[in-house]
Amino acid sequence: MEREDTTTSPDNTQSESVSVSVPLSAVLRYLIPIAVLLLSANYVNETYGQIRAENLYYPYLIIGVMCVLSLVVIIEETIDLRSVQRDIGTHEALAEYVNQWRVSISLAILIVIYVVLIPVLGFFSASVILMTASMYATGVQRWRLATLVIIATLSLIWLMFIEVLGIQPPAGLIDGQIYDLLPTL
């Protein structure tokens, strides 16, 4: 029978033993980078030979960068786990981990929401929401400058894709209404 050790904190509450906190923290620390590596391998597996190679240079470059960065995160987390304070409970270990990765986790969630919003609202409306929310999540203090950056970025995208290349991004509900009004202006 395994013995469950508990410790009493200064406010007389009991916390879980180290035997739970370190492995659980390790699982969570490796979860995102391993998921990125697995999803990247799956993408390469599904697209290799199915799409012309010259169309895959850029996606494979991005996937390669993501995989290298994921490996760097795994190495850093391994080093951090070796220096983890062994007498903290699971709750404290998870709170420290989430606090350390708060911005990255927020941006990952925002990107998932962005992908869902593009077909519903349209590319430009969803991009305004994503850029505003990501700037808020990263702690931008100068909102006038942030607004200028959003407008300049989306204007450049508009010029490059719609005006120069003639590529129409997904319209969605809001962008579709705006596109309908533009020829009348």
Tab-separated table of C-alpha atoms in Angstrom:
chain	number	residue	atom	x	y	z
A	1	MET	CA	0.000	0.000	0.000
A	2	GLU	CA	1.391	3.383	-1.016
A	3	ARG	CA	1.653	5.932	1.747
A	4	GLU	CA	0.353	9.428	0.983
A	5	ASP	CA	2.540	12.054	2.565
A	6	THR	CA	1.007	15.388	3.417
A	7	THR	CA	2.569	18.530	4.710
A	8	THR	CA	0.996	21.296	6.704
A	9	SER	CA	1.427	24.834	5.492
A	10	PRO	CA	1.605	27.893	7.771
A	11	ASP	CA	-2.180	28.386	7.512
A	12	ASN	CA	-2.711	24.782	8.769
A	13	THR	CA	-3.990	23.396	5.466
A	14	GLN	CA	-2.673	20.183	4.042
A	15	SER	CA	-1.098	19.948	0.617
A	16	GLU	CA	-0.442	16.893	-1.522
A	17	SER	CA	2.833	15.049	-1.560
A	18	VAL	CA	5.689	15.648	-3.931
A	19	SER	CA	5.204	12.262	-5.566
A	20	VAL	CA	2.097	13.634	-7.304
A	21	SER	CA	3.177	17.207	-8.046
A	22	VAL	CA	6.397	16.616	-9.924
A	23	PRO	CA	5.107	13.935	-12.366
A	24	LEU	CA	1.859	15.845	-12.997
A	25	SER	CA	3.783	19.050	-13.550
A	26	ALA	CA	6.149	17.211	-15.892
A	27	VAL	CA	3.249	15.849	-17.938
A	28	LEU	CA	1.750	19.304	-18.340
A	29	ARG	CA	5.100	20.884	-19.158
A	30	TYR	CA	5.698	18.421	-21.995
A	31	LEU	CA	2.107	18.245	-23.258
A	32	ILE	CA	2.066	21.251	-25.628
A	33	PRO	CA	5.492	20.748	-27.242
A	34	ILE	CA	4.850	17.033	-27.772
A	35	ALA	CA	1.411	17.832	-29.235
A	36	VAL	CA	3.054	20.286	-31.656
A	37	LEU	CA	5.601	17.657	-32.698
A	38	LEU	CA	2.917	14.999	-33.228
A	39	LEU	CA	0.596	17.330	-35.161
A	40	SER	CA	3.529	18.486	-37.300
A	41	ALA	CA	4.511	14.913	-38.098
A	42	ASN	CA	0.895	14.146	-38.981
A	43	TYR	CA	0.691	17.162	-41.312
A	44	VAL	CA	3.880	16.137	-43.127
A	45	ASN	CA	2.612	12.555	-43.350
A	46	GLU	CA	-0.730	13.666	-44.814
A	47	THR	CA	0.639	16.199	-47.302
A	48	TYR	CA	3.885	14.613	-48.507
A	49	GLY	CA	3.309	13.348	-52.020
A	50	GLN	CA	-0.276	14.645	-52.093
A	51	ILE	CA	0.557	18.282	-52.888
A	52	ARG	CA	3.231	19.579	-55.244
A	53	ALA	CA	6.535	20.039	-53.434
A	54	GLU	CA	6.907	23.710	-54.408
A	55	ASN	CA	3.618	24.437	-52.634
A	56	LEU	CA	4.917	22.871	-49.422
A	57	TYR	CA	8.152	24.824	-48.937
A	58	TYR	CA	6.618	27.526	-46.767
A	59	PRO	CA	4.383	25.225	-44.634
A	60	TYR	CA	7.294	22.858	-44.099
A	61	LEU	CA	9.532	25.779	-43.147
A	62	ILE	CA	7.006	26.930	-40.536
A	63	ILE	CA	6.589	23.368	-39.267
A	64	GLY	CA	10.362	22.984	-39.049
A	65	VAL	CA	10.670	26.188	-37.018
A	66	MET	CA	7.824	25.069	-34.736
A	67	CYS	CA	9.467	21.678	-34.202
A	68	VAL	CA	12.850	23.216	-33.400
A	69	LEU	CA	11.218	25.618	-30.943
A	70	SER	CA	9.246	22.733	-29.406
A	71	LEU	CA	12.476	20.815	-28.893
A	72	VAL	CA	14.004	23.911	-27.258
A	73	VAL	CA	10.985	24.101	-24.923
A	74	ILE	CA	11.351	20.403	-24.060
A	75	ILE	CA	15.050	20.894	-23.267
A	76	GLU	CA	14.325	23.993	-21.154
A	77	GLU	CA	11.531	22.212	-19.298
A	78	THR	CA	13.800	19.242	-18.608
A	79	ILE	CA	16.397	21.589	-17.140
A	80	ASP	CA	13.706	23.388	-15.109
A	81	LEU	CA	12.277	20.108	-13.798
A	82	ARG	CA	15.681	19.151	-12.440
A	83	SER	CA	15.701	22.311	-10.361
A	84	VAL	CA	12.059	22.108	-9.244
A	85	GLN	CA	11.445	22.659	-5.596
A	86	ARG	CA	10.531	19.167	-4.421
A	87	ASP	CA	8.486	20.165	-1.378
A	88	ILE	CA	5.630	22.000	-3.084
A	89	GLY	CA	2.196	20.534	-3.730
A	90	THR	CA	0.470	19.877	-7.008
A	91	HIS	CA	-1.626	23.022	-6.863
A	92	GLU	CA	1.395	25.260	-6.336
A	93	ALA	CA	3.399	23.512	-9.059
A	94	LEU	CA	0.550	23.864	-11.566
A	95	ALA	CA	-0.093	27.488	-10.598
A	96	GLU	CA	3.593	28.292	-11.136
A	97	TYR	CA	3.587	26.511	-14.499
A	98	VAL	CA	0.432	28.273	-15.730
A	99	ASN	CA	1.775	31.625	-14.557
A	100	GLN	CA	5.045	31.013	-16.406
A	101	TRP	CA	3.257	30.072	-19.644
A	102	ARG	CA	0.206	32.366	-19.296
A	103	VAL	CA	0.896	34.407	-22.424
A	104	SER	CA	1.691	31.366	-24.587
A	105	ILE	CA	-1.402	29.514	-23.403
A	106	SER	CA	-3.539	32.622	-23.999
A	107	LEU	CA	-2.183	33.034	-27.529
A	108	ALA	CA	-2.779	29.359	-28.338
A	109	ILE	CA	-6.394	29.666	-27.182
A	110	LEU	CA	-6.808	32.894	-29.166
A	111	ILE	CA	-5.521	31.230	-32.345
A	112	VAL	CA	-8.052	28.410	-31.976
A	113	ILE	CA	-10.829	30.989	-31.510
A	114	TYR	CA	-9.498	32.920	-34.517
A	115	VAL	CA	-9.641	29.858	-36.769
A	116	VAL	CA	-13.249	29.276	-35.680
A	117	LEU	CA	-14.209	32.944	-36.202
A	118	ILE	CA	-12.744	33.374	-39.706
A	119	PRO	CA	-15.558	31.578	-41.572
A	120	VAL	CA	-18.213	33.110	-39.309
A	121	LEU	CA	-17.148	36.777	-39.188
A	122	GLY	CA	-14.685	36.999	-42.051
A	123	PHE	CA	-10.914	37.276	-42.232
A	124	PHE	CA	-10.558	40.981	-41.473
A	125	SER	CA	-13.108	41.099	-38.621
A	126	ALA	CA	-11.627	37.985	-37.012
A	127	SER	CA	-8.127	39.465	-37.479
A	128	VAL	CA	-9.107	42.683	-35.688
A	129	ILE	CA	-10.442	40.615	-32.774
A	130	LEU	CA	-7.351	38.371	-32.694
A	131	MET	CA	-4.876	41.234	-32.885
A	132	THR	CA	-6.684	43.239	-30.197
A	133	ALA	CA	-7.038	40.252	-27.879
A	134	SER	CA	-3.422	39.145	-28.389
A	135	MET	CA	-2.159	42.634	-27.640
A	136	TYR	CA	-4.275	42.692	-24.485
A	137	ALA	CA	-2.996	39.226	-23.473
A	138	THR	CA	0.619	40.302	-23.937
A	139	GLY	CA	0.098	43.440	-21.866
A	140	VAL	CA	0.265	46.225	-24.443
A	141	GLN	CA	0.092	49.594	-22.690
A	142	ARG	CA	-0.015	52.015	-25.626
A	143	TRP	CA	-3.396	51.397	-27.254
A	144	ARG	CA	-3.151	54.266	-29.729
A	145	LEU	CA	-0.025	52.700	-31.167
A	146	ALA	CA	-1.657	49.254	-31.055
A	147	THR	CA	-4.656	50.586	-33.005
A	148	LEU	CA	-2.304	52.096	-35.567
A	149	VAL	CA	-0.451	48.776	-35.892
A	150	ILE	CA	-3.717	46.867	-36.405
A	151	ILE	CA	-4.957	49.306	-39.049
A	152	ALA	CA	-1.596	49.387	-40.854
A	153	THR	CA	-1.219	45.600	-40.824
A	154	LEU	CA	-4.717	44.917	-42.117
A	155	SER	CA	-4.398	47.683	-44.710
A	156	LEU	CA	-1.171	46.136	-45.979
A	157	ILE	CA	-2.824	42.709	-46.123
A	158	TRP	CA	-5.781	44.256	-47.998
A	159	LEU	CA	-3.477	45.884	-50.542
A	160	MET	CA	-1.308	42.815	-51.064
A	161	PHE	CA	-3.966	40.131	-51.272
A	162	ILE	CA	-7.085	41.843	-52.604
A	163	GLU	CA	-5.714	44.671	-54.720
A	164	VAL	CA	-2.400	43.260	-56.001
A	165	LEU	CA	-2.923	39.483	-56.051
A	166	GLY	CA	-6.718	39.500	-56.466
A	167	ILE	CA	-7.225	36.899	-53.733
A	168	GLN	CA	-10.449	37.253	-51.750
A	169	PRO	CA	-10.135	36.167	-48.117
A	170	PRO	CA	-13.094	34.433	-46.450
A	171	ALA	CA	-15.967	36.937	-46.183
A	172	GLY	CA	-18.141	35.706	-43.319
A	173	LEU	CA	-21.113	37.695	-41.993
A	174	ILE	CA	-19.491	41.021	-41.152
A	175	ASP	CA	-16.893	41.172	-43.917
A	176	GLY	CA	-19.500	40.094	-46.476
A	177	GLN	CA	-21.651	43.081	-45.541
A	178	ILE	CA	-18.664	45.425	-45.751
A	179	TYR	CA	-17.615	44.000	-49.151
A	180	ASP	CA	-21.158	44.645	-50.423
A	181	LEU	CA	-20.916	48.300	-49.362
A	182	LEU	CA	-17.448	48.972	-50.804
A	183	PRO	CA	-18.304	49.125	-54.533
A	184	THR	CA	-20.983	51.745	-53.762
A	185	LEU	CA	-18.482	54.030	-51.994
